[in-house]
């Protein structure tokens, strides 16, 4: 289903990998609820006695989906929280194990278009927090981080060439005034790289994405959710991840590979279901250009 909130990426593929047809009664988790399109399709595909736990950090996603998924209120439990806490959230909901989890990482279109700081296309406060209760926002990073910490962010998360040049320019700006808005930041980039009217969109996207990853601690949360999901996943349960950044994809790929060998007899392991990473079709990318960097990987838990 296409909502104004977010156009889902690889929707049918993700949900068909998530639901193991051999299992009758599911306890599934949608760790990145967003506009609820994944959750809607999942609810329509599972038995009436199955349950779906829906998690999102962002209060807007929670409010929006509580309304649009009301018809499934007997099957779903919607929780505002961090997917890194999936074990605690599931236990609190009364479930010690789950039969699958899907993570569609990154940002929803709503966050990009309506919330502060995520987009370089309009002038807003440099916030970038998916969870507005968390302490760290983008302007704090730009105003307070040391030069080497800034370089690490742009180099590691944005693969920005000669990232030290950008961090130097940020520090120089701070002597004159504080960063408050996206325009303050863009002007510094524009001046440093001598961009005239047309700003290189790809370059700006990388810089903004790097800052967003740091603000929301996205890579650490991904590592934590994979570990916790593996702990609570039942035999035959599936882990499905759609990522949009090469570092995220590497974390998923390595996690699946490292856990695909049984450490000892009777222990759980992962059977990799996607020998090759799955990407959206040409038609999907044509219809939704934001899907172009998506990569899907799936694995199934097996007991000895
Ligand atoms: C790409 S959207 C998901 C779209 C969704 N699949 C749909 O069908 O509409 C990603 C969502 O994940 C949420 N998110 C990102 N990191 C999170 C985390 N660590 N914990 C919980 N939610 C997170 C974001 O707030 C956003 O709403």
JSON list of N, CA and C in Angstrom, two decimals, residues 58 106-108 110-122 124-132 138 182 204-205 208-209 212-213 215-216 218:
[
{"chain": "A", "resi": 58, "resn": "UNK", "atom": "N", "xyz": [9.99, 7.22, 16.37]},
{"chain": "A", "resi": 58, "resn": "UNK", "atom": "CA", "xyz": [9.43, 8.52, 16.04]},
{"chain": "A", "resi": 58, "resn": "UNK", "atom": "C", "xyz": [7.95, 8.59, 16.42]},
{"chain": "A", "resi": 106, "resn": "UNK", "atom": "N", "xyz": [16.76, 3.41, 8.02]},
{"chain": "A", "resi": 106, "resn": "UNK", "atom": "CA", "xyz": [16.83, 4.78, 7.48]},
{"chain": "A", "resi": 106, "resn": "UNK", "atom": "C", "xyz": [15.63, 5.62, 7.83]},
{"chain": "A", "resi": 107, "resn": "UNK", "atom": "N", "xyz": [15.27, 6.46, 6.88]},
{"chain": "A", "resi": 107, "resn": "UNK", "atom": "CA", "xyz": [14.28, 7.52, 7.12]},
{"chain": "A", "resi": 107, "resn": "UNK", "atom": "C", "xyz": [13.01, 7.27, 6.34]},
{"chain": "A", "resi": 108, "resn": "UNK", "atom": "N", "xyz": [11.89, 7.75, 6.88]},
{"chain": "A", "resi": 108, "resn": "UNK", "atom": "CA", "xyz": [10.66, 7.75, 6.07]},
{"chain": "A", "resi": 108, "resn": "UNK", "atom": "C", "xyz": [10.60, 9.05, 5.29]},
{"chain": "A", "resi": 110, "resn": "UNK", "atom": "N", "xyz": [8.19, 11.05, 5.29]},
{"chain": "A", "resi": 110, "resn": "UNK", "atom": "CA", "xyz": [7.62, 12.05, 6.19]},
{"chain": "A", "resi": 110, "resn": "UNK", "atom": "C", "xyz": [8.74, 12.75, 6.97]},
{"chain": "A", "resi": 111, "resn": "UNK", "atom": "N", "xyz": [9.68, 11.96, 7.49]},
{"chain": "A", "resi": 111, "resn": "UNK", "atom": "CA", "xyz": [10.77, 12.56, 8.26]},
{"chain": "A", "resi": 111, "resn": "UNK", "atom": "C", "xyz": [11.60, 13.50, 7.38]},
{"chain": "A", "resi": 112, "resn": "UNK", "atom": "N", "xyz": [11.87, 13.03, 6.17]},
{"chain": "A", "resi": 112, "resn": "UNK", "atom": "CA", "xyz": [12.68, 13.83, 5.25]},
{"chain": "A", "resi": 112, "resn": "UNK", "atom": "C", "xyz": [11.98, 15.14, 4.88]},
{"chain": "A", "resi": 113, "resn": "UNK", "atom": "N", "xyz": [10.69, 15.05, 4.63]},
{"chain": "A", "resi": 113, "resn": "UNK", "atom": "CA", "xyz": [9.98, 16.23, 4.12]},
{"chain": "A", "resi": 113, "resn": "UNK", "atom": "C", "xyz": [9.42, 17.13, 5.20]},
{"chain": "A", "resi": 114, "resn": "UNK", "atom": "N", "xyz": [9.04, 16.56, 6.35]},
{"chain": "A", "resi": 114, "resn": "UNK", "atom": "CA", "xyz": [8.30, 17.35, 7.34]},
{"chain": "A", "resi": 114, "resn": "UNK", "atom": "C", "xyz": [9.06, 17.62, 8.64]},
{"chain": "A", "resi": 115, "resn": "UNK", "atom": "N", "xyz": [10.07, 16.81, 8.95]},
{"chain": "A", "resi": 115, "resn": "UNK", "atom": "CA", "xyz": [10.74, 17.00, 10.24]},
{"chain": "A", "resi": 115, "resn": "UNK", "atom": "C", "xyz": [12.03, 17.80, 10.05]},
{"chain": "A", "resi": 116, "resn": "UNK", "atom": "N", "xyz": [12.51, 18.39, 11.15]},
{"chain": "A", "resi": 116, "resn": "UNK", "atom": "CA", "xyz": [13.60, 19.37, 11.06]},
{"chain": "A", "resi": 116, "resn": "UNK", "atom": "C", "xyz": [14.97, 18.74, 10.87]},
{"chain": "A", "resi": 117, "resn": "UNK", "atom": "N", "xyz": [15.71, 19.29, 9.92]},
{"chain": "A", "resi": 117, "resn": "UNK", "atom": "CA", "xyz": [17.14, 19.02, 9.81]},
{"chain": "A", "resi": 117, "resn": "UNK", "atom": "C", "xyz": [17.54, 17.94, 8.84]},
{"chain": "A", "resi": 118, "resn": "UNK", "atom": "N", "xyz": [16.61, 17.05, 8.45]},
{"chain": "A", "resi": 118, "resn": "UNK", "atom": "CA", "xyz": [16.98, 15.90, 7.64]},
{"chain": "A", "resi": 118, "resn": "UNK", "atom": "C", "xyz": [17.29, 16.25, 6.18]},
{"chain": "A", "resi": 119, "resn": "UNK", "atom": "N", "xyz": [16.61, 17.29, 5.67]},
{"chain": "A", "resi": 119, "resn": "UNK", "atom": "CA", "xyz": [16.74, 17.59, 4.25]},
{"chain": "A", "resi": 119, "resn": "UNK", "atom": "C", "xyz": [17.55, 18.86, 4.02]},
{"chain": "A", "resi": 120, "resn": "UNK", "atom": "N", "xyz": [18.40, 18.83, 2.98]},
{"chain": "A", "resi": 120, "resn": "UNK", "atom": "CA", "xyz": [19.14, 20.05, 2.64]},
{"chain": "A", "resi": 120, "resn": "UNK", "atom": "C", "xyz": [18.34, 20.90, 1.64]},
{"chain": "A", "resi": 121, "resn": "UNK", "atom": "N", "xyz": [17.13, 20.42, 1.30]},
{"chain": "A", "resi": 121, "resn": "UNK", "atom": "CA", "xyz": [16.32, 21.12, 0.30]},
{"chain": "A", "resi": 121, "resn": "UNK", "atom": "C", "xyz": [15.53, 22.29, 0.89]},
{"chain": "A", "resi": 122, "resn": "UNK", "atom": "N", "xyz": [15.44, 22.32, 2.23]},
{"chain": "A", "resi": 122, "resn": "UNK", "atom": "CA", "xyz": [14.74, 23.47, 2.82]},
{"chain": "A", "resi": 122, "resn": "UNK", "atom": "C", "xyz": [15.41, 23.87, 4.13]},
{"chain": "A", "resi": 124, "resn": "UNK", "atom": "N", "xyz": [15.65, 24.48, 7.77]},
{"chain": "A", "resi": 124, "resn": "UNK", "atom": "CA", "xyz": [15.00, 24.14, 9.04]},
{"chain": "A", "resi": 124, "resn": "UNK", "atom": "C", "xyz": [16.08, 24.07, 10.14]},
{"chain": "A", "resi": 125, "resn": "UNK", "atom": "N", "xyz": [15.63, 23.96, 11.37]},
{"chain": "A", "resi": 125, "resn": "UNK", "atom": "CA", "xyz": [16.57, 23.83, 12.49]},
{"chain": "A", "resi": 125, "resn": "UNK", "atom": "C", "xyz": [17.35, 22.52, 12.32]},
{"chain": "A", "resi": 126, "resn": "UNK", "atom": "N", "xyz": [18.65, 22.57, 12.59]},
{"chain": "A", "resi": 126, "resn": "UNK", "atom": "CA", "xyz": [19.52, 21.38, 12.45]},
{"chain": "A", "resi": 126, "resn": "UNK", "atom": "C", "xyz": [19.27, 20.40, 13.60]},
{"chain": "A", "resi": 127, "resn": "UNK", "atom": "N", "xyz": [18.22, 19.60, 13.48]},
{"chain": "A", "resi": 127, "resn": "UNK", "atom": "CA", "xyz": [17.83, 18.69, 14.55]},
{"chain": "A", "resi": 127, "resn": "UNK", "atom": "C", "xyz": [18.25, 17.26, 14.19]},
{"chain": "A", "resi": 128, "resn": "UNK", "atom": "N", "xyz": [17.55, 16.63, 13.25]},
{"chain": "A", "resi": 128, "resn": "UNK", "atom": "CA", "xyz": [17.85, 15.28, 12.74]},
{"chain": "A", "resi": 128, "resn": "UNK", "atom": "C", "xyz": [17.60, 14.15, 13.73]},
{"chain": "A", "resi": 129, "resn": "UNK", "atom": "N", "xyz": [16.93, 14.42, 14.85]},
{"chain": "A", "resi": 129, "resn": "UNK", "atom": "CA", "xyz": [16.65, 13.31, 15.78]},
{"chain": "A", "resi": 129, "resn": "UNK", "atom": "C", "xyz": [15.37, 12.59, 15.36]},
{"chain": "A", "resi": 130, "resn": "UNK", "atom": "N", "xyz": [15.44, 11.26, 15.20]},
{"chain": "A", "resi": 130, "resn": "UNK", "atom": "CA", "xyz": [14.22, 10.50, 14.93]},
{"chain": "A", "resi": 130, "resn": "UNK", "atom": "C", "xyz": [13.40, 10.43, 16.21]},
{"chain": "A", "resi": 131, "resn": "UNK", "atom": "N", "xyz": [14.10, 10.34, 17.34]},
{"chain": "A", "resi": 131, "resn": "UNK", "atom": "CA", "xyz": [13.43, 10.34, 18.65]},
{"chain": "A", "resi": 131, "resn": "UNK", "atom": "C", "xyz": [13.69, 11.70, 19.29]},
{"chain": "A", "resi": 132, "resn": "UNK", "atom": "N", "xyz": [12.64, 12.51, 19.35]},
{"chain": "A", "resi": 132, "resn": "UNK", "atom": "CA", "xyz": [12.81, 13.90, 19.81]},
{"chain": "A", "resi": 132, "resn": "UNK", "atom": "C", "xyz": [13.15, 14.00, 21.30]},
{"chain": "A", "resi": 138, "resn": "UNK", "atom": "N", "xyz": [21.77, 17.44, 15.67]},
{"chain": "A", "resi": 138, "resn": "UNK", "atom": "CA", "xyz": [22.83, 17.72, 14.68]},
{"chain": "A", "resi": 138, "resn": "UNK", "atom": "C", "xyz": [23.58, 19.00, 14.99]},
{"chain": "A", "resi": 182, "resn": "UNK", "atom": "N", "xyz": [19.87, 24.38, 8.78]},
{"chain": "A", "resi": 182, "resn": "UNK", "atom": "CA", "xyz": [20.49, 23.67, 7.66]},
{"chain": "A", "resi": 182, "resn": "UNK", "atom": "C", "xyz": [21.18, 24.66, 6.72]},
{"chain": "A", "resi": 204, "resn": "UNK", "atom": "N", "xyz": [26.03, 16.54, -1.07]},
{"chain": "A", "resi": 204, "resn": "UNK", "atom": "CA", "xyz": [25.27, 17.01, 0.10]},
{"chain": "A", "resi": 204, "resn": "UNK", "atom": "C", "xyz": [24.54, 15.86, 0.79]},
{"chain": "A", "resi": 205, "resn": "UNK", "atom": "N", "xyz": [23.99, 14.95, -0.03]},
{"chain": "A", "resi": 205, "resn": "UNK", "atom": "CA", "xyz": [23.28, 13.79, 0.56]},
{"chain": "A", "resi": 205, "resn": "UNK", "atom": "C", "xyz": [24.21, 13.00, 1.45]},
{"chain": "A", "resi": 208, "resn": "UNK", "atom": "N", "xyz": [24.87, 14.97, 4.73]},
{"chain": "A", "resi": 208, "resn": "UNK", "atom": "CA", "xyz": [23.70, 14.97, 5.62]},
{"chain": "A", "resi": 208, "resn": "UNK", "atom": "C", "xyz": [23.45, 13.57, 6.18]},
{"chain": "A", "resi": 209, "resn": "UNK", "atom": "N", "xyz": [23.63, 12.56, 5.35]},
{"chain": "A", "resi": 209, "resn": "UNK", "atom": "CA", "xyz": [23.40, 11.18, 5.82]},
{"chain": "A", "resi": 209, "resn": "UNK", "atom": "C", "xyz": [24.40, 10.81, 6.91]},
{"chain": "A", "resi": 212, "resn": "UNK", "atom": "N", "xyz": [23.36, 12.43, 10.11]},
{"chain": "A", "resi": 212, "resn": "UNK", "atom": "CA", "xyz": [22.15, 11.76, 10.64]},
{"chain": "A", "resi": 212, "resn": "UNK", "atom": "C", "xyz": [22.51, 10.42, 11.31]},
{"chain": "A", "resi": 213, "resn": "UNK", "atom": "N", "xyz": [23.43, 9.68, 10.70]},
{"chain": "A", "resi": 213, "resn": "UNK", "atom": "CA", "xyz": [23.86, 8.39, 11.28]},
{"chain": "A", "resi": 213, "resn": "UNK", "atom": "C", "xyz": [24.49, 8.62, 12.65]},
{"chain": "A", "resi": 215, "resn": "UNK", "atom": "N", "xyz": [23.98, 11.33, 14.67]},
{"chain": "A", "resi": 215, "resn": "UNK", "atom": "CA", "xyz": [22.97, 11.84, 15.61]},
{"chain": "A", "resi": 215, "resn": "UNK", "atom": "C", "xyz": [22.17, 10.68, 16.21]},
{"chain": "A", "resi": 216, "resn": "UNK", "atom": "N", "xyz": [21.78, 9.74, 15.36]},
{"chain": "A", "resi": 216, "resn": "UNK", "atom": "CA", "xyz": [20.87, 8.67, 15.81]},
{"chain": "A", "resi": 216, "resn": "UNK", "atom": "C", "xyz": [21.60, 7.37, 16.19]},
{"chain": "A", "resi": 218, "resn": "UNK", "atom": "N", "xyz": [23.06, 5.16, 14.49]},
{"chain": "A", "resi": 218, "resn": "UNK", "atom": "CA", "xyz": [22.34, 4.12, 13.73]},
{"chain": "A", "resi": 218, "resn": "UNK", "atom": "C", "xyz": [23.10, 2.81, 13.60]}
]
